[in-house]
PDB file of C-alpha atoms in Angstrom:
ATOM      1  CA  MET A   1      13.191 -15.899   8.053  1.00  0.00           C
ATOM      2  CA  LYS A   2      14.447 -18.116   5.322  1.00  0.00           C
ATOM      3  CA  ASP A   3      11.780 -20.333   4.184  1.00  0.00           C
ATOM      4  CA  GLN A   4       9.147 -18.474   6.173  1.00  0.00           C
ATOM      5  CA  PRO A   5       5.981 -17.564   4.130  1.00  0.00           C
ATOM      6  CA  LEU A   6       6.116 -13.891   3.707  1.00  0.00           C
ATOM      7  CA  GLY A   7       3.385 -13.485   1.001  1.00  0.00           C
ATOM      8  CA  HIS A   8       3.306  -9.845  -0.523  1.00  0.00           C
ATOM      9  CA  VAL A   9       6.232  -7.614   1.308  1.00  0.00           C
ATOM     10  CA  PHE A  10       6.184  -3.990   1.468  1.00  0.00           C
ATOM     11  CA  TYR A  11       9.586  -3.306   2.453  1.00  0.00           C
ATOM     12  CA  CYS A  12       9.299  -0.138   4.528  1.00  0.00           C
ATOM     13  CA  ALA A  13      12.434  -0.434   6.845  1.00  0.00           C
ATOM     14  CA  GLY A  14      14.794   2.937   6.837  1.00  0.00           C
ATOM     15  CA  LEU A  15      15.987   5.633   8.555  1.00  0.00           C
ATOM     16  CA  THR A  16      15.705   9.597   7.197  1.00  0.00           C
ATOM     17  CA  GLY A  17      16.941  12.641   9.136  1.00  0.00           C
ATOM     18  CA  ASP A  18      19.329  10.563  11.630  1.00  0.00           C
ATOM     19  CA  TYR A  19      20.692   8.309   8.967  1.00  0.00           C
ATOM     20  CA  LEU A  20      24.057   9.865   9.351  1.00  0.00           C
ATOM     21  CA  GLN A  21      24.548   9.836  12.997  1.00  0.00           C
ATOM     22  CA  ARG A  22      23.250   5.879  12.887  1.00  0.00           C
ATOM     23  CA  ALA A  23      25.045   5.203   9.888  1.00  0.00           C
ATOM     24  CA  PRO A  24      25.477   1.222  10.682  1.00  0.00           C
ATOM     25  CA  ASP A  25      21.665   1.364  11.466  1.00  0.00           C
ATOM     26  CA  THR A  26      21.088   2.759   7.938  1.00  0.00           C
ATOM     27  CA  VAL A  27      22.942   0.005   5.968  1.00  0.00           C
ATOM     28  CA  GLU A  28      21.380  -2.452   8.222  1.00  0.00           C
ATOM     29  CA  ALA A  29      17.894  -0.971   7.102  1.00  0.00           C
ATOM     30  CA  HIS A  30      18.227  -0.016   3.489  1.00  0.00           C
ATOM     31  CA  VAL A  31      20.606  -2.919   2.650  1.00  0.00           C
ATOM     32  CA  SER A  32      21.402  -5.743   4.882  1.00  0.00           C
ATOM     33  CA  LEU A  33      18.082  -6.853   6.126  1.00  0.00           C
ATOM     34  CA  LEU A  34      16.810  -6.520   2.701  1.00  0.00           C
ATOM     35  CA  VAL A  35      19.387  -9.078   1.587  1.00  0.00           C
ATOM     36  CA  ARG A  36      18.054 -11.570   3.999  1.00  0.00           C
ATOM     37  CA  VAL A  37      14.207 -11.025   3.061  1.00  0.00           C
ATOM     38  CA  LEU A  38      14.912 -11.357  -0.628  1.00  0.00           C
ATOM     39  CA  GLN A  39      17.140 -14.559  -0.186  1.00  0.00           C
ATOM     40  CA  SER A  40      14.003 -15.966   1.550  1.00  0.00           C
ATOM     41  CA  SER A  41      12.389 -18.336  -1.350  1.00  0.00           C
ATOM     42  CA  THR A  42       8.678 -17.982   0.037  1.00  0.00           C
ATOM     43  CA  TRP A  43       7.685 -14.151  -0.776  1.00  0.00           C
ATOM     44  CA  ASP A  44       5.682 -13.542  -3.703  1.00  0.00           C
ATOM     45  CA  SER A  45       6.372 -10.349  -4.497  1.00  0.00           C
ATOM     46  CA  LEU A  46       8.140  -7.057  -2.712  1.00  0.00           C
ATOM     47  CA  VAL A  47       8.106  -3.465  -3.133  1.00  0.00           C
ATOM     48  CA  TYR A  48      11.078  -1.565  -1.702  1.00  0.00           C
ATOM     49  CA  LEU A  49      10.206   1.767  -0.536  1.00  0.00           C
ATOM     50  CA  SER A  50      13.236   4.094  -1.712  1.00  0.00           C
ATOM     51  CA  SER A  51      12.813   8.107  -2.049  1.00  0.00           C
ATOM     52  CA  THR A  52      12.709  11.034  -4.416  1.00  0.00           C
ATOM     53  CA  ARG A  53      15.524  12.319  -2.301  1.00  0.00           C
ATOM     54  CA  LEU A  54      17.668  10.580  -4.715  1.00  0.00           C
ATOM     55  CA  TYR A  55      16.811  13.362  -7.241  1.00  0.00           C
ATOM     56  CA  ASP A  56      18.055  16.199  -5.013  1.00  0.00           C
ATOM     57  CA  GLY A  57      21.370  16.673  -6.863  1.00  0.00           C
ATOM     58  CA  LEU A  58      19.851  17.206 -10.159  1.00  0.00           C
ATOM     59  CA  SER A  59      19.891  20.651 -11.737  1.00  0.00           C
ATOM     60  CA  ALA A  60      16.993  22.918 -10.981  1.00  0.00           C
ATOM     61  CA  GLY A  61      13.759  22.310 -12.559  1.00  0.00           C
ATOM     62  CA  VAL A  62      14.946  19.095 -14.270  1.00  0.00           C
ATOM     63  CA  ARG A  63      12.312  16.369 -14.862  1.00  0.00           C
ATOM     64  CA  ALA A  64      13.411  13.496 -13.088  1.00  0.00           C
ATOM     65  CA  GLU A  65      12.111  10.262 -14.614  1.00  0.00           C
ATOM     66  CA  GLU A  66      12.923   6.736 -13.130  1.00  0.00           C
ATOM     67  CA  THR A  67      15.661   6.185 -15.560  1.00  0.00           C
ATOM     68  CA  THR A  68      17.533   9.583 -14.910  1.00  0.00           C
ATOM     69  CA  LEU A  69      21.219   9.175 -13.948  1.00  0.00           C
ATOM     70  CA  LEU A  70      21.859  10.142 -10.552  1.00  0.00           C
ATOM     71  CA  PRO A  71      24.898  12.443  -9.366  1.00  0.00           C
ATOM     72  CA  VAL A  72      26.173  10.634  -6.242  1.00  0.00           C
ATOM     73  CA  ALA A  73      29.438  10.914  -4.671  1.00  0.00           C
ATOM     74  CA  PRO A  74      31.134   8.804  -1.732  1.00  0.00           C
ATOM     75  CA  GLN A  75      32.792  11.158  -0.374  1.00  0.00           C
ATOM     76  CA  VAL A  76      29.957  13.288   0.353  1.00  0.00           C
ATOM     77  CA  PRO A  77      28.556  12.588   3.807  1.00  0.00           C
ATOM     78  CA  ARG A  78      24.907  13.267   2.452  1.00  0.00           C
ATOM     79  CA  HIS A  79      24.979  10.855  -0.004  1.00  0.00           C
ATOM     80  CA  LEU A  80      24.939   7.789   2.507  1.00  0.00           C
ATOM     81  CA  PHE A  81      21.514   7.941   2.163  1.00  0.00           C
ATOM     82  CA  ASP A  82      21.258   7.874  -1.472  1.00  0.00           C
ATOM     83  CA  LEU A  83      23.896   5.284  -1.880  1.00  0.00           C
ATOM     84  CA  THR A  84      22.482   2.820   0.375  1.00  0.00           C
ATOM     85  CA  LYS A  85      18.981   3.299  -1.104  1.00  0.00           C
ATOM     86  CA  LEU A  86      20.357   2.739  -4.454  1.00  0.00           C
ATOM     87  CA  THR A  87      22.233  -0.294  -3.142  1.00  0.00           C
ATOM     88  CA  GLY A  88      18.960  -1.607  -1.992  1.00  0.00           C
ATOM     89  CA  GLU A  89      17.120  -0.712  -5.425  1.00  0.00           C
ATOM     90  CA  SER A  90      20.145  -2.687  -7.045  1.00  0.00           C
ATOM     91  CA  LEU A  91      19.497  -5.773  -4.836  1.00  0.00           C
ATOM     92  CA  CYS A  92      16.045  -5.550  -5.615  1.00  0.00           C
ATOM     93  CA  HIS A  93      16.991  -5.959  -9.444  1.00  0.00           C
ATOM     94  CA  VAL A  94      19.682  -8.437  -9.102  1.00  0.00           C
ATOM     95  CA  LEU A  95      18.132 -10.837  -6.523  1.00  0.00           C
ATOM     96  CA  GLY A  96      14.268  -9.973  -7.023  1.00  0.00           C
ATOM     97  CA  GLN A  97      13.837 -12.814  -9.938  1.00  0.00           C
ATOM     98  CA  GLY A  98      11.434 -10.073 -11.519  1.00  0.00           C
ATOM     99  CA  ARG A  99       9.393 -10.163  -8.640  1.00  0.00           C
ATOM    100  CA  ALA A 100      10.729  -7.105  -6.496  1.00  0.00           C
ATOM    101  CA  ARG A 101       9.861  -3.530  -7.639  1.00  0.00           C
ATOM    102  CA  VAL A 102      11.226  -0.368  -6.379  1.00  0.00           C
ATOM    103  CA  ALA A 103       8.578   2.698  -5.327  1.00  0.00           C
ATOM    104  CA  ARG A 104      10.309   6.104  -4.688  1.00  0.00           C
ATOM    105  CA  LEU A 105       8.257   8.152  -2.584  1.00  0.00           C
ATOM    106  CA  ALA A 106       8.244  11.915  -2.298  1.00  0.00           C
ATOM    107  CA  SER A 107       7.343  13.709   1.126  1.00  0.00           C
ATOM    108  CA  VAL A 108       4.327  11.699   2.548  1.00  0.00           C
ATOM    109  CA  TYR A 109       2.038  13.114   4.929  1.00  0.00           C
ATOM    110  CA  ASP A 110      -1.188  11.809   6.515  1.00  0.00           C
ATOM    111  CA  SER A 111      -2.626  14.185   9.024  1.00  0.00           C
ATOM    112  CA  LEU A 112      -1.533  16.944  11.652  1.00  0.00           C
ATOM    113  CA  HIS A 113      -1.019  14.141  13.958  1.00  0.00           C
ATOM    114  CA  ASP A 114       2.106  12.622  12.109  1.00  0.00           C
ATOM    115  CA  ALA A 115       5.178  12.128  14.277  1.00  0.00           C
ATOM    116  CA  ASN A 116       7.622  13.159  11.552  1.00  0.00           C
ATOM    117  CA  GLY A 117       7.735  15.667   8.604  1.00  0.00           C
ATOM    118  CA  PHE A 118       7.851  19.523   8.116  1.00  0.00           C
ATOM    119  CA  LEU A 119       4.046  19.829   6.763  1.00  0.00           C
ATOM    120  CA  PRO A 120       2.399  18.356   9.714  1.00  0.00           C
ATOM    121  CA  ALA A 121       4.686  20.224  12.299  1.00  0.00           C
ATOM    122  CA  LEU A 122       3.740  23.383  10.274  1.00  0.00           C
ATOM    123  CA  LEU A 123       0.172  22.826  10.502  1.00  0.00           C
ATOM    124  CA  ARG A 124       0.283  21.841  14.324  1.00  0.00           C
ATOM    125  CA  GLN A 125       1.902  25.069  14.690  1.00  0.00           C
ATOM    126  CA  VAL A 126      -0.825  26.837  12.975  1.00  0.00           C
ATOM    127  CA  ALA A 127      -3.639  25.011  14.702  1.00  0.00           C
ATOM    128  CA  GLN A 128      -2.199  25.935  18.222  1.00  0.00           C
ATOM    129  CA  ALA A 129      -2.180  29.606  17.303  1.00  0.00           C
ATOM    130  CA  PRO A 130      -5.058  32.181  17.586  1.00  0.00           C
ATOM    131  CA  ARG A 131      -6.787  33.400  14.544  1.00  0.00           C
ATOM    132  CA  GLY A 132      -4.890  36.446  13.465  1.00  0.00           C
ATOM    133  CA  ALA A 133      -1.497  35.235  14.997  1.00  0.00           C
ATOM    134  CA  THR A 134       1.923  35.127  13.329  1.00  0.00           C
ATOM    135  CA  VAL A 135       3.531  31.589  13.246  1.00  0.00           C
ATOM    136  CA  THR A 136       7.392  31.539  13.106  1.00  0.00           C
ATOM    137  CA  VAL A 137       8.838  28.770  10.969  1.00  0.00           C
ATOM    138  CA  ASP A 138      12.280  27.593  10.847  1.00  0.00           C
ATOM    139  CA  SER A 139      12.718  27.510   7.292  1.00  0.00           C
ATOM    140  CA  SER A 140      12.843  29.619   3.915  1.00  0.00           C
ATOM    141  CA  PRO A 141       9.644  30.631   1.866  1.00  0.00           C
ATOM    142  CA  GLN A 142      11.803  29.540  -1.113  1.00  0.00           C
ATOM    143  CA  VAL A 143      11.963  25.732   0.138  1.00  0.00           C
ATOM    144  CA  ALA A 144       9.927  23.735  -2.291  1.00  0.00           C
ATOM    145  CA  ARG A 145       9.020  19.826  -1.893  1.00  0.00           C
ATOM    146  CA  ASP A 146       6.491  17.302  -3.519  1.00  0.00           C
ATOM    147  CA  TYR A 147       3.917  16.484  -0.904  1.00  0.00           C
ATOM    148  CA  ILE A 148       1.994  13.217  -1.390  1.00  0.00           C
ATOM    149  CA  HIS A 149      -0.942  12.111   0.884  1.00  0.00           C
ATOM    150  CA  LEU A 150      -0.605   8.920   2.532  1.00  0.00           C
ATOM    151  CA  PRO A 151      -3.952   7.350   0.937  1.00  0.00           C
ATOM    152  CA  ASP A 152      -2.443   7.904  -2.209  1.00  0.00           C
ATOM    153  CA  VAL A 153       0.703   6.234  -1.518  1.00  0.00           C
ATOM    154  CA  LEU A 154      -0.994   3.091  -0.222  1.00  0.00           C
ATOM    155  CA  ARG A 155      -3.053   3.043  -3.386  1.00  0.00           C
ATOM    156  CA  ALA A 156      -0.369   3.087  -5.366  1.00  0.00           C
ATOM    157  CA  LEU A 157       1.812   0.617  -3.646  1.00  0.00           C
ATOM    158  CA  VAL A 158      -0.803  -2.004  -3.894  1.00  0.00           C
ATOM    159  CA  ASP A 159      -1.034  -1.323  -7.645  1.00  0.00           C
ATOM    160  CA  ILE A 160       2.865  -1.500  -8.044  1.00  0.00           C
ATOM    161  CA  ALA A 161       2.671  -4.930  -6.065  1.00  0.00           C
ATOM    162  CA  GLN A 162      -0.248  -6.637  -7.823  1.00  0.00           C
ATOM    163  CA  ARG A 163      -0.020  -4.947 -11.411  1.00  0.00           C
ATOM    164  CA  GLY A 164       3.289  -3.247 -11.784  1.00  0.00           C
ATOM    165  CA  THR A 165       5.215  -4.289 -15.025  1.00  0.00           C
ATOM    166  CA  GLN A 166       8.197  -1.726 -14.466  1.00  0.00           C
ATOM    167  CA  SER A 167      10.979  -2.275 -12.073  1.00  0.00           C
ATOM    168  CA  VAL A 168      10.987   1.201 -10.474  1.00  0.00           C
ATOM    169  CA  TYR A 169       7.970   3.682  -9.889  1.00  0.00           C
ATOM    170  CA  ASN A 170       8.124   7.522  -8.664  1.00  0.00           C
ATOM    171  CA  VAL A 171       5.184   7.826  -6.191  1.00  0.00           C
ATOM    172  CA  ALA A 172       4.475  11.618  -6.216  1.00  0.00           C
ATOM    173  CA  THR A 173       2.109  14.447  -7.332  1.00  0.00           C
ATOM    174  CA  GLY A 174       4.577  15.764  -9.732  1.00  0.00           C
ATOM    175  CA  GLU A 175       4.392  19.127  -8.221  1.00  0.00           C
ATOM    176  CA  ASN A 176       6.709  20.986  -6.074  1.00  0.00           C
ATOM    177  CA  VAL A 177       4.831  23.278  -3.259  1.00  0.00           C
ATOM    178  CA  CYS A 178       6.969  26.015  -1.617  1.00  0.00           C
ATOM    179  CA  ASN A 179       6.821  27.349   1.779  1.00  0.00           C
ATOM    180  CA  ASP A 180       5.681  30.801   0.668  1.00  0.00           C
ATOM    181  CA  GLU A 181       2.725  29.025  -1.329  1.00  0.00           C
ATOM    182  CA  LEU A 182       1.794  27.157   2.049  1.00  0.00           C
ATOM    183  CA  ALA A 183       1.667  30.679   3.742  1.00  0.00           C
ATOM    184  CA  GLN A 184      -0.742  32.025   1.248  1.00  0.00           C
ATOM    185  CA  LEU A 185      -2.860  28.763   1.880  1.00  0.00           C
ATOM    186  CA  VAL A 186      -2.611  29.367   5.986  1.00  0.00           C
ATOM    187  CA  GLY A 187      -3.266  33.088   5.563  1.00  0.00           C
ATOM    188  CA  ARG A 188      -6.322  32.530   3.267  1.00  0.00           C
ATOM    189  CA  LEU A 189      -8.006  29.910   4.802  1.00  0.00           C
ATOM    190  CA  ALA A 190      -7.053  29.677   8.579  1.00  0.00           C
ATOM    191  CA  GLY A 191      -6.446  33.362   9.175  1.00  0.00           C
ATOM    192  CA  ARG A 192      -2.887  33.001  10.276  1.00  0.00           C
ATOM    193  CA  ALA A 193       0.498  34.791   8.893  1.00  0.00           C
ATOM    194  CA  LEU A 194       3.909  32.663   8.686  1.00  0.00           C
ATOM    195  CA  ALA A 195       7.264  34.456   9.388  1.00  0.00           C
ATOM    196  CA  PHE A 196      10.017  32.293   8.200  1.00  0.00           C
ATOM    197  CA  ARG A 197      13.352  32.980   9.913  1.00  0.00           C
ATOM    198  CA  SER A 198      15.609  32.325   7.092  1.00  0.00           C
ATOM    199  CA  ASP A 199      15.703  34.085   3.514  1.00  0.00           C
ATOM    200  CA  GLN A 200      18.234  31.451   2.043  1.00  0.00           C
ATOM    201  CA  VAL A 201      17.149  30.826  -1.712  1.00  0.00           C
ATOM    202  CA  PRO A 202      17.815  26.963  -2.110  1.00  0.00           C
ATOM    203  CA  ALA A 203      18.276  25.453  -5.731  1.00  0.00           C
ATOM    204  CA  ALA A 204      14.973  24.746  -7.157  1.00  0.00           C
ATOM    205  CA  PRO A 205      14.517  21.033  -6.884  1.00  0.00           C
ATOM    206  CA  ALA A 206      13.598  18.586  -9.856  1.00  0.00           C
ATOM    207  CA  VAL A 207      10.224  17.766 -10.764  1.00  0.00           C
ATOM    208  CA  VAL A 208       9.192  14.212 -10.040  1.00  0.00           C
ATOM    209  CA  ASP A 209       7.758  12.549 -13.358  1.00  0.00           C
ATOM    210  CA  ILE A 210       5.065  10.486 -12.643  1.00  0.00           C
ATOM    211  CA  SER A 211       3.992   9.417 -15.956  1.00  0.00           C
ATOM    212  CA  ARG A 212       4.656   5.653 -15.249  1.00  0.00           C
ATOM    213  CA  LEU A 213       1.930   5.748 -12.424  1.00  0.00           C
ATOM    214  CA  GLN A 214      -0.524   7.698 -14.764  1.00  0.00           C
ATOM    215  CA  HIS A 215      -0.248   5.469 -17.852  1.00  0.00           C
ATOM    216  CA  GLU A 216      -0.518   2.081 -16.018  1.00  0.00           C
ATOM    217  CA  PHE A 217      -2.787   2.803 -13.226  1.00  0.00           C
ATOM    218  CA  GLY A 218      -4.626   6.247 -13.977  1.00  0.00           C
ATOM    219  CA  TRP A 219      -2.565   7.986 -11.227  1.00  0.00           C
ATOM    220  CA  ARG A 220      -4.499  10.961 -10.114  1.00  0.00           C
ATOM    221  CA  PRO A 221      -3.034  11.867  -6.649  1.00  0.00           C
ATOM    222  CA  ALA A 222      -4.699  14.549  -4.460  1.00  0.00           C
ATOM    223  CA  ARG A 223      -3.104  18.127  -4.765  1.00  0.00           C
ATOM    224  CA  VAL A 224      -1.823  19.603  -1.268  1.00  0.00           C
ATOM    225  CA  GLU A 225      -4.305  22.390  -1.385  1.00  0.00           C
ATOM    226  CA  THR A 226      -7.400  20.040  -1.622  1.00  0.00           C
ATOM    227  CA  VAL A 227      -6.252  17.944   1.268  1.00  0.00           C
ATOM    228  CA  ILE A 228      -5.234  20.374   3.763  1.00  0.00           C
ATOM    229  CA  GLY A 229      -7.638  23.223   2.776  1.00  0.00           C
ATOM    230  CA  PRO A 230     -10.583  21.628   4.985  1.00  0.00           C
ATOM    231  CA  TRP A 231      -8.201  21.413   7.822  1.00  0.00           C
ATOM    232  CA  LEU A 232      -7.265  24.933   7.412  1.00  0.00           C
ATOM    233  CA  ARG A 233     -10.714  26.195   7.425  1.00  0.00           C
ATOM    234  CA  ASP A 234     -11.537  23.828  10.112  1.00  0.00           C
ATOM    235  CA  MET A 235      -8.931  25.804  12.321  1.00  0.00           C
ATOM    236  CA  ALA A 236     -10.277  29.184  11.122  1.00  0.00           C
ATOM    237  CA  GLN A 237     -13.937  28.272  12.502  1.00  0.00           C
ATOM    238  CA  ALA A 238     -12.310  26.664  15.854  1.00  0.00           C
ATOM    239  CA  SER A 239     -10.487  29.845  16.887  1.00  0.00           C
TER     240      SER A 239
END
């Protein structure tokens, strides 16, 4: 890789759901491979894809800015993800020569056909059920996420690579959507009901601050209802 011309690099390597079971691979993807890329002298810019999951340990409802101090503990297995991502971010700052930037992504989705992700899997369940049916979901109505549509993410990444002035950017909608809100959308637009297996009430997540993207690039990401609403209406008409 050394001296190979790489141009503008979007560093997407990473693990999510199985990062603990594959701890060595997690370190390789989040840290070791990144070092080798950064040490190549022939890239023009690099955007390292990190995650807003780094904010999971913050107090409920806190506004999570890029400069917010993050609570991590090496003895907590869950924090292997956070610590390796943060190490990758730090390497970008130390070795990036001012040309490497970090994009902390929220829960990215594209369509019903995504291989991974809670929202695409839920929508596939809804699409496969007949109108008037009840779809059982292995989650709680109180679980909330910030869902960001892939086309918006791609626009943000290009802007960050070509015109970014800050070292870290949150790439999110800035709005958490709980499962109960999704259930109301599904019922109103697709004519199906959602029944949740769990009644657990998790701590409310932090609210991701997106003011940097807004101020620099006029960031206006699509709300989840705007994107999935037409899909749900199509399901209602097809059933």
